[in-house]
């Protein structure tokens, strides 16, 4: 007579047919999870609300600027020094001549040392308050709306997935967010630049404004020059932010998503640091020419002849040459590199803390979406179901034999 046996975990003690039958009966009575129940519910990580996303997007760069503002002060002063200006010299029949302003600083390090020696830490941290206002008002749009806009253009299959959006979609999303951020931050950027350029004695470069603080500058500008002066240079600022954000956010997100999708990299601080530092260099290459023009416009007085963006571009190109557009490049990277790195590291930490610090959420999952972590569970569930069917058949045969 042919017999059908099944192999399970080793049993302790003696074994006979009745014991085997009892074991099989017990195992068949144990509840098992069906594949349908697994498909109906999945555990997903909590998604940030848009309000939380705005909050961390404003907070992260505001924290980063506390460390990087001294480099921004140095960058502003280097980009302002050596500017060619037209003056009327006596003894030449009032003829208008072009002369170069005296170079006060030899290099980024020299500017850093001289500023610290003569003005102390307060000199290096000039414009810190408007810098914080600028970063928060700018990045609440630049960072806070990037993922929602990109996901609307290229939806994710499930929450938390690394995006597979192509570069052109990322660039459109980055440029759109950058333009909105530039408009909201322009008044604070202008005030910050004027406060950072102000220095006593022989260290002064560019036009000097005797503002005592952010609100003093705001009041003086509105009363003397009009509220629209706060948006001077906004055209070049919007262009700078559009191209810079497109380069920065596209490079950062592409590197990070590629590493997660193809190299199995984990989403963490090291991946944030590497991706943001590479994206910072690309951004500086794109932004520096527009940054020089913008700084000159922000510092220019109301009586200056070069008021528009194109007039300033022509003025720099004809009097200083094309290489003048890359003045302060190394200092720009010294500021942007650490700033972007700290911003994205802080942003990642804050987002992960909010997500991981919350309880998992149970959600119904459509049958056509396969979650990677559910594959092994589904296969084990299927094998468990088939084993249960075999066990039932064995019990029926044993009963017939008895």
Short mmCIF file of C-alpha atoms in Angstrom, two decimals:
data_model
loop_
_atom_site.label_atom_id
_atom_site.label_comp_id
_atom_site.label_asym_id
_atom_site.label_seq_id
_atom_site.Cartn_x
_atom_site.Cartn_y
_atom_site.Cartn_z
CA UNK A 1 0.00 0.00 0.00
CA UNK A 2 1.34 3.37 -0.92
CA UNK A 3 1.64 5.81 1.91
CA UNK A 4 1.96 9.62 1.80
CA UNK A 5 4.07 11.32 4.46
CA UNK A 6 5.00 14.90 5.20
CA UNK A 7 8.19 16.19 6.79
CA UNK A 8 7.96 18.87 9.43
CA UNK A 9 10.10 20.07 12.32
CA UNK A 10 11.76 17.29 14.32
CA UNK A 11 9.63 15.93 17.16
CA UNK A 12 10.91 14.98 20.59
CA UNK A 13 10.09 11.49 21.98
CA UNK A 14 8.44 8.56 20.30
CA UNK A 15 6.18 8.90 17.32
CA UNK A 16 3.28 6.77 16.15
CA UNK A 17 0.44 7.13 13.68
CA UNK A 18 -2.03 8.48 16.20
CA UNK A 19 0.50 11.05 17.38
CA UNK A 20 1.20 12.05 13.81
CA UNK A 21 -2.51 12.32 13.16
CA UNK A 22 -2.96 14.49 16.24
CA UNK A 23 -0.03 16.71 15.22
CA UNK A 24 -1.45 17.14 11.77
CA UNK A 25 -4.86 17.97 13.18
CA UNK A 26 -3.34 20.58 15.52
CA UNK A 27 -1.34 22.18 12.73
CA UNK A 28 -4.35 22.33 10.47
CA UNK A 29 -6.37 24.06 13.17
CA UNK A 30 -3.86 26.91 13.53
CA UNK A 31 -5.02 30.11 11.85
CA UNK A 32 -3.09 31.24 8.80
CA UNK A 33 -2.97 34.58 7.00
CA UNK A 34 -4.45 34.54 3.56
CA UNK A 35 -2.85 36.43 0.69
CA UNK A 36 -6.02 38.47 0.28
CA UNK A 37 -5.75 39.79 3.83
CA UNK A 38 -2.13 40.75 3.22
CA UNK A 39 -3.07 42.54 0.03
CA UNK A 40 -5.84 44.51 1.68
CA UNK A 41 -3.65 46.12 4.35
CA UNK A 42 -0.07 47.33 4.32
CA UNK A 43 1.89 49.31 6.86
CA UNK A 44 3.25 52.54 5.42
CA UNK A 45 5.32 55.32 6.93
CA UNK A 46 3.60 58.51 7.88
CA UNK A 47 3.77 61.21 5.23
CA UNK A 48 4.57 64.78 6.26
CA UNK A 49 1.72 67.23 6.01
CA UNK A 50 2.33 70.25 3.79
CA UNK A 51 2.47 72.47 6.88
CA UNK A 52 5.21 70.28 8.39
CA UNK A 53 7.03 70.31 5.06
CA UNK A 54 6.93 74.12 4.96
CA UNK A 55 8.13 74.33 8.56
CA UNK A 56 11.22 72.11 8.12
CA UNK A 57 12.00 73.74 4.75
CA UNK A 58 12.17 77.15 6.44
CA UNK A 59 13.93 75.95 9.60
CA UNK A 60 16.78 73.92 8.03
CA UNK A 61 18.40 76.75 5.98
CA UNK A 62 17.82 79.20 8.84
CA UNK A 63 19.92 76.92 11.04
CA UNK A 64 22.58 76.55 8.33
CA UNK A 65 23.02 80.31 7.80
CA UNK A 66 24.16 80.71 11.41
CA UNK A 67 27.36 78.91 10.38
CA UNK A 68 27.80 80.23 6.83
CA UNK A 69 26.92 83.94 7.12
CA UNK A 70 30.58 85.04 7.70
CA UNK A 71 31.52 83.60 4.29
CA UNK A 72 28.60 85.46 2.74
CA UNK A 73 29.89 88.73 4.21
CA UNK A 74 33.33 88.05 2.70
CA UNK A 75 31.77 87.18 -0.68
CA UNK A 76 29.76 90.41 -0.80
CA UNK A 77 32.79 92.57 -0.02
CA UNK A 78 35.00 90.82 -2.56
CA UNK A 79 32.40 91.20 -5.30
CA UNK A 80 31.99 94.91 -4.56
CA UNK A 81 35.65 95.84 -4.43
CA UNK A 82 37.51 96.77 -7.60
CA UNK A 83 34.37 98.10 -9.27
CA UNK A 84 35.07 100.61 -12.02
CA UNK A 85 33.23 103.88 -11.49
CA UNK A 86 32.88 107.04 -13.57
CA UNK A 87 33.97 110.25 -11.85
CA UNK A 88 34.64 113.87 -12.79
CA UNK A 89 38.22 114.68 -11.90
CA UNK A 90 39.24 118.35 -11.33
CA UNK A 91 41.70 119.89 -13.73
CA UNK A 92 40.43 117.97 -16.75
CA UNK A 93 37.62 120.35 -17.77
CA UNK A 94 35.12 118.25 -15.93
CA UNK A 95 35.83 115.32 -18.25
CA UNK A 96 34.23 112.08 -17.12
CA UNK A 97 36.86 109.38 -16.64
CA UNK A 98 36.75 105.79 -15.52
CA UNK A 99 38.78 104.83 -12.49
CA UNK A 100 38.91 101.67 -10.43
CA UNK A 101 38.16 101.73 -6.75
CA UNK A 102 41.02 100.66 -4.52
CA UNK A 103 41.33 96.97 -3.77
CA UNK A 104 41.15 96.56 -0.03
CA UNK A 105 41.28 92.77 0.16
CA UNK A 106 43.82 90.51 -1.55
CA UNK A 107 41.90 87.25 -1.18
CA UNK A 108 39.06 85.55 0.65
CA UNK A 109 41.32 84.69 3.57
CA UNK A 110 42.68 88.24 3.72
CA UNK A 111 39.13 89.63 3.82
CA UNK A 112 38.18 87.18 6.54
CA UNK A 113 41.20 88.09 8.66
CA UNK A 114 40.89 91.87 8.22
CA UNK A 115 37.18 91.86 8.97
CA UNK A 116 37.70 89.82 12.12
CA UNK A 117 40.68 91.91 13.23
CA UNK A 118 38.93 95.28 12.85
CA UNK A 119 35.28 94.40 13.46
CA UNK A 120 35.32 91.13 15.38
CA UNK A 121 32.70 88.40 15.20
CA UNK A 122 29.93 91.01 14.87
CA UNK A 123 31.57 92.24 11.67
CA UNK A 124 31.61 88.74 10.18
CA UNK A 125 28.02 88.16 11.22
CA UNK A 126 26.69 91.42 9.79
CA UNK A 127 23.29 91.03 8.18
CA UNK A 128 22.56 87.82 10.10
CA UNK A 129 18.95 88.67 10.97
CA UNK A 130 17.89 89.60 7.41
CA UNK A 131 19.85 86.54 6.24
CA UNK A 132 17.67 84.32 8.44
CA UNK A 133 14.54 86.07 7.16
CA UNK A 134 15.77 85.65 3.59
CA UNK A 135 16.52 81.93 3.97
CA UNK A 136 13.20 81.12 5.64
CA UNK A 137 11.04 83.19 3.26
CA UNK A 138 12.89 81.85 0.21
CA UNK A 139 13.11 78.16 1.07
CA UNK A 140 9.56 77.80 2.32
CA UNK A 141 8.81 77.88 -1.43
CA UNK A 142 12.11 76.65 -2.94
CA UNK A 143 12.34 73.51 -0.82
CA UNK A 144 8.81 73.27 0.52
CA UNK A 145 7.12 73.09 -2.89
CA UNK A 146 9.75 71.15 -4.84
CA UNK A 147 8.57 67.63 -3.95
CA UNK A 148 4.83 68.40 -4.30
CA UNK A 149 5.36 69.99 -7.74
CA UNK A 150 7.67 67.18 -8.89
CA UNK A 151 5.28 64.49 -7.61
CA UNK A 152 2.38 66.20 -9.41
CA UNK A 153 4.39 66.06 -12.64
CA UNK A 154 5.72 62.54 -12.03
CA UNK A 155 3.60 60.65 -9.43
CA UNK A 156 5.18 58.09 -7.10
CA UNK A 157 3.99 54.47 -7.05
CA UNK A 158 3.86 54.47 -3.25
CA UNK A 159 4.84 56.90 -0.43
CA UNK A 160 8.55 57.02 0.35
CA UNK A 161 9.64 55.70 -3.06
CA UNK A 162 12.77 57.22 -4.60
CA UNK A 163 11.53 59.26 -7.55
CA UNK A 164 12.36 58.17 -11.10
CA UNK A 165 11.46 61.54 -12.64
CA UNK A 166 13.68 62.60 -15.57
CA UNK A 167 16.05 65.55 -15.27
CA UNK A 168 13.90 67.96 -17.32
CA UNK A 169 10.94 67.56 -14.97
CA UNK A 170 13.19 68.18 -11.97
CA UNK A 171 14.60 71.30 -13.63
CA UNK A 172 11.13 72.71 -14.28
CA UNK A 173 10.09 72.03 -10.68
CA UNK A 174 13.31 73.57 -9.33
CA UNK A 175 13.08 76.68 -11.54
CA UNK A 176 9.44 77.25 -10.58
CA UNK A 177 10.19 76.99 -6.87
CA UNK A 178 13.29 79.16 -7.26
CA UNK A 179 11.34 81.97 -8.92
CA UNK A 180 8.74 82.06 -6.14
CA UNK A 181 11.45 82.02 -3.49
CA UNK A 182 13.39 84.88 -5.11
CA UNK A 183 10.34 87.15 -5.21
CA UNK A 184 9.55 86.63 -1.53
CA UNK A 185 13.18 87.02 -0.36
CA UNK A 186 14.37 90.00 -2.48
CA UNK A 187 13.74 92.77 0.13
CA UNK A 188 15.68 90.88 2.82
CA UNK A 189 18.49 90.07 0.35
CA UNK A 190 18.91 93.75 -0.53
CA UNK A 191 19.00 94.84 3.13
CA UNK A 192 21.42 92.04 4.01
CA UNK A 193 23.82 93.08 1.23
CA UNK A 194 23.86 96.72 2.30
CA UNK A 195 24.45 95.82 5.94
CA UNK A 196 27.28 93.42 5.04
CA UNK A 197 29.05 95.96 2.81
CA UNK A 198 29.13 98.64 5.50
CA UNK A 199 32.50 99.04 7.20
CA UNK A 200 34.36 101.87 8.88
CA UNK A 201 37.60 103.41 7.68
CA UNK A 202 39.80 101.88 5.01
CA UNK A 203 37.92 98.57 4.82
CA UNK A 204 34.83 100.09 3.22
CA UNK A 205 33.91 98.92 -0.29
CA UNK A 206 30.99 99.98 -2.47
CA UNK A 207 28.38 102.47 -1.37
CA UNK A 208 28.06 102.84 2.39
CA UNK A 209 24.70 103.02 4.15
CA UNK A 210 24.45 104.10 7.78
CA UNK A 211 21.73 101.68 8.78
CA UNK A 212 21.61 100.65 12.43
CA UNK A 213 19.74 97.43 11.76
CA UNK A 214 17.19 95.60 9.66
CA UNK A 215 14.16 97.69 10.60
CA UNK A 216 16.18 100.91 10.35
CA UNK A 217 17.16 99.93 6.80
CA UNK A 218 13.60 99.00 5.91
CA UNK A 219 12.22 102.30 7.18
CA UNK A 220 14.96 104.43 5.56
CA UNK A 221 14.61 102.77 2.15
CA UNK A 222 10.81 103.11 2.07
CA UNK A 223 10.85 106.75 3.23
CA UNK A 224 13.75 108.00 1.08
CA UNK A 225 13.61 105.82 -2.04
CA UNK A 226 10.17 104.24 -2.06
CA UNK A 227 8.95 100.72 -1.40
CA UNK A 228 9.77 99.54 -4.94
CA UNK A 229 13.47 99.99 -4.17
CA UNK A 230 13.19 96.85 -2.06
CA UNK A 231 12.65 94.97 -5.31
CA UNK A 232 15.64 96.45 -7.12
CA UNK A 233 17.54 93.66 -8.85
CA UNK A 234 14.54 91.35 -8.62
CA UNK A 235 14.76 90.43 -12.32
CA UNK A 236 18.33 89.16 -12.07
CA UNK A 237 17.54 87.68 -8.66
CA UNK A 238 14.66 85.66 -10.11
CA UNK A 239 16.83 84.48 -13.01
CA UNK A 240 19.65 83.58 -10.61
CA UNK A 241 17.30 81.64 -8.34
CA UNK A 242 15.59 79.85 -11.24
CA UNK A 243 18.83 78.65 -12.82
CA UNK A 244 20.50 78.04 -9.46
CA UNK A 245 17.58 76.10 -7.98
CA UNK A 246 17.15 74.09 -11.17
CA UNK A 247 20.85 73.13 -11.08
CA UNK A 248 20.95 72.58 -7.31
CA UNK A 249 17.74 70.64 -6.76
CA UNK A 250 18.04 68.61 -9.97
CA UNK A 251 21.62 67.55 -9.26
CA UNK A 252 20.89 66.83 -5.60
CA UNK A 253 17.73 64.80 -6.17
CA UNK A 254 19.13 62.92 -9.17
CA UNK A 255 22.28 61.86 -7.30
CA UNK A 256 20.33 60.85 -4.22
CA UNK A 257 17.59 58.93 -6.04
CA UNK A 258 20.14 57.24 -8.35
CA UNK A 259 22.18 56.10 -5.34
CA UNK A 260 19.07 54.71 -3.64
CA UNK A 261 17.66 53.01 -6.74
CA UNK A 262 20.84 51.60 -8.30
CA UNK A 263 23.52 51.41 -5.60
CA UNK A 264 21.33 50.37 -2.68
CA UNK A 265 22.40 53.42 -0.64
CA UNK A 266 20.45 54.19 2.50
CA UNK A 267 18.78 57.53 3.02
CA UNK A 268 20.99 59.13 5.67
CA UNK A 269 23.37 61.93 6.58
CA UNK A 270 26.29 60.73 4.42
CA UNK A 271 24.14 60.54 1.28
CA UNK A 272 22.74 64.02 2.04
CA UNK A 273 26.27 65.45 2.44
CA UNK A 274 27.75 64.03 -0.76
CA UNK A 275 24.74 64.88 -2.94
CA UNK A 276 24.43 68.43 -1.60
CA UNK A 277 28.15 69.23 -1.93
CA UNK A 278 28.24 68.15 -5.59
CA UNK A 279 25.05 70.10 -6.30
CA UNK A 280 26.54 73.19 -4.61
CA UNK A 281 29.49 73.28 -7.03
CA UNK A 282 27.18 73.01 -10.05
CA UNK A 283 25.02 75.79 -8.62
CA UNK A 284 27.95 78.18 -8.09
CA UNK A 285 29.13 77.70 -11.69
CA UNK A 286 25.65 78.63 -12.91
CA UNK A 287 24.87 81.43 -10.44
CA UNK A 288 28.11 83.38 -9.98
CA UNK A 289 27.80 85.71 -13.03
CA UNK A 290 24.26 86.66 -12.05
CA UNK A 291 25.33 86.98 -8.43
CA UNK A 292 27.94 89.62 -9.29
CA UNK A 293 25.37 91.68 -11.22
CA UNK A 294 22.83 91.34 -8.44
CA UNK A 295 25.25 92.41 -5.69
CA UNK A 296 26.20 95.51 -7.71
CA UNK A 297 22.51 96.42 -8.20
CA UNK A 298 21.72 95.96 -4.52
CA UNK A 299 24.61 98.20 -3.46
CA UNK A 300 24.04 100.87 -6.11
CA UNK A 301 22.73 104.25 -4.95
CA UNK A 302 19.56 105.83 -6.33
CA UNK A 303 21.63 108.44 -8.27
CA UNK A 304 23.72 105.86 -10.14
CA UNK A 305 23.49 105.80 -13.94
CA UNK A 306 23.41 102.00 -14.18
CA UNK A 307 19.98 101.15 -12.78
CA UNK A 308 18.71 98.27 -14.92
CA UNK A 309 20.04 94.74 -15.13
CA UNK A 310 21.19 95.01 -18.75
CA UNK A 311 22.90 98.35 -18.09
CA UNK A 312 24.83 96.77 -15.24
CA UNK A 313 25.80 93.76 -17.38
CA UNK A 314 27.10 96.03 -20.15
CA UNK A 315 28.90 98.22 -17.63
CA UNK A 316 30.75 95.26 -16.08
CA UNK A 317 31.51 93.67 -19.45
CA UNK A 318 32.93 96.84 -21.09
CA UNK A 319 34.88 98.18 -18.10
CA UNK A 320 36.05 95.03 -16.27
CA UNK A 321 35.90 92.24 -18.83
CA UNK A 322 34.07 88.89 -18.87
CA UNK A 323 36.14 87.37 -16.05
CA UNK A 324 34.66 89.95 -13.67
CA UNK A 325 31.47 87.87 -13.68
CA UNK A 326 33.36 85.19 -11.76
CA UNK A 327 34.70 87.47 -9.05
CA UNK A 328 34.50 85.83 -5.65
CA UNK A 329 33.94 82.36 -7.14
CA UNK A 330 35.99 80.51 -4.51
CA UNK A 331 34.39 82.46 -1.67
CA UNK A 332 30.97 81.87 -3.22
CA UNK A 333 31.62 78.12 -3.10
CA UNK A 334 33.05 78.40 0.42
CA UNK A 335 29.71 79.84 1.41
CA UNK A 336 27.32 77.83 -0.81
CA UNK A 337 29.07 74.46 -0.31
CA UNK A 338 28.76 74.31 3.50
CA UNK A 339 25.40 76.10 3.39
CA UNK A 340 23.76 73.61 1.02
CA UNK A 341 25.39 70.69 2.85
CA UNK A 342 24.14 71.84 6.25
CA UNK A 343 20.73 72.76 4.83
CA UNK A 344 20.08 69.34 3.29
CA UNK A 345 21.58 67.48 6.25
CA UNK A 346 19.36 69.41 8.68
CA UNK A 347 16.39 69.02 6.33
CA UNK A 348 16.89 65.25 6.08
CA UNK A 349 17.32 64.90 9.84
CA UNK A 350 14.19 66.90 10.60
CA UNK A 351 12.09 65.00 8.05
CA UNK A 352 13.32 61.59 9.23
CA UNK A 353 12.70 62.56 12.85
CA UNK A 354 9.12 63.57 12.10
CA UNK A 355 8.48 60.42 10.03
CA UNK A 356 10.21 57.85 12.24
CA UNK A 357 9.00 59.46 15.44
CA UNK A 358 5.38 58.83 14.47
CA UNK A 359 3.41 55.58 14.63
CA UNK A 360 3.08 53.54 11.42
CA UNK A 361 -0.17 53.99 9.53
CA UNK A 362 -2.25 51.10 8.20
CA UNK A 363 -3.60 51.72 4.76
CA UNK A 364 -5.40 49.69 2.13
CA UNK A 365 -3.13 48.81 -0.73
CA UNK A 366 -4.37 48.34 -4.29
CA UNK A 367 -3.74 44.83 -5.57
CA UNK A 368 -1.67 46.07 -8.53
CA UNK A 369 0.91 47.81 -6.31
CA UNK A 370 3.61 45.48 -5.05
CA UNK A 371 5.57 46.63 -2.04
CA UNK A 372 9.12 45.28 -1.87
CA UNK A 373 8.88 44.22 1.77
CA UNK A 374 5.61 42.37 1.13
CA UNK A 375 7.01 39.97 -1.48
CA UNK A 376 8.63 37.59 1.00
CA UNK A 377 5.54 37.74 3.24
CA UNK A 378 3.23 36.98 0.32
CA UNK A 379 5.32 34.01 -0.81
CA UNK A 380 5.47 32.57 2.71
CA UNK A 381 1.72 33.08 3.04
CA UNK A 382 1.10 31.24 -0.24
CA UNK A 383 3.32 28.32 0.82
CA UNK A 384 1.54 28.22 4.19
CA UNK A 385 -1.82 28.09 2.42
CA UNK A 386 -0.72 25.26 0.12
CA UNK A 387 0.77 23.32 3.07
CA UNK A 388 -2.57 23.64 4.87
CA UNK A 389 -4.37 22.14 1.84
CA UNK A 390 -1.91 19.19 1.67
CA UNK A 391 -2.32 18.58 5.40
CA UNK A 392 -6.10 18.40 5.02
CA UNK A 393 -5.69 15.81 2.27
CA UNK A 394 -3.34 13.70 4.37
CA UNK A 395 -5.76 13.69 7.28
CA UNK A 396 -8.58 12.52 4.98
CA UNK A 397 -6.45 9.64 3.67
CA UNK A 398 -5.42 8.53 7.17
CA UNK A 399 -9.04 8.47 8.25
CA UNK A 400 -9.95 6.25 5.27
CA UNK A 401 -7.09 3.86 6.15
CA UNK A 402 -8.23 3.61 9.76
#
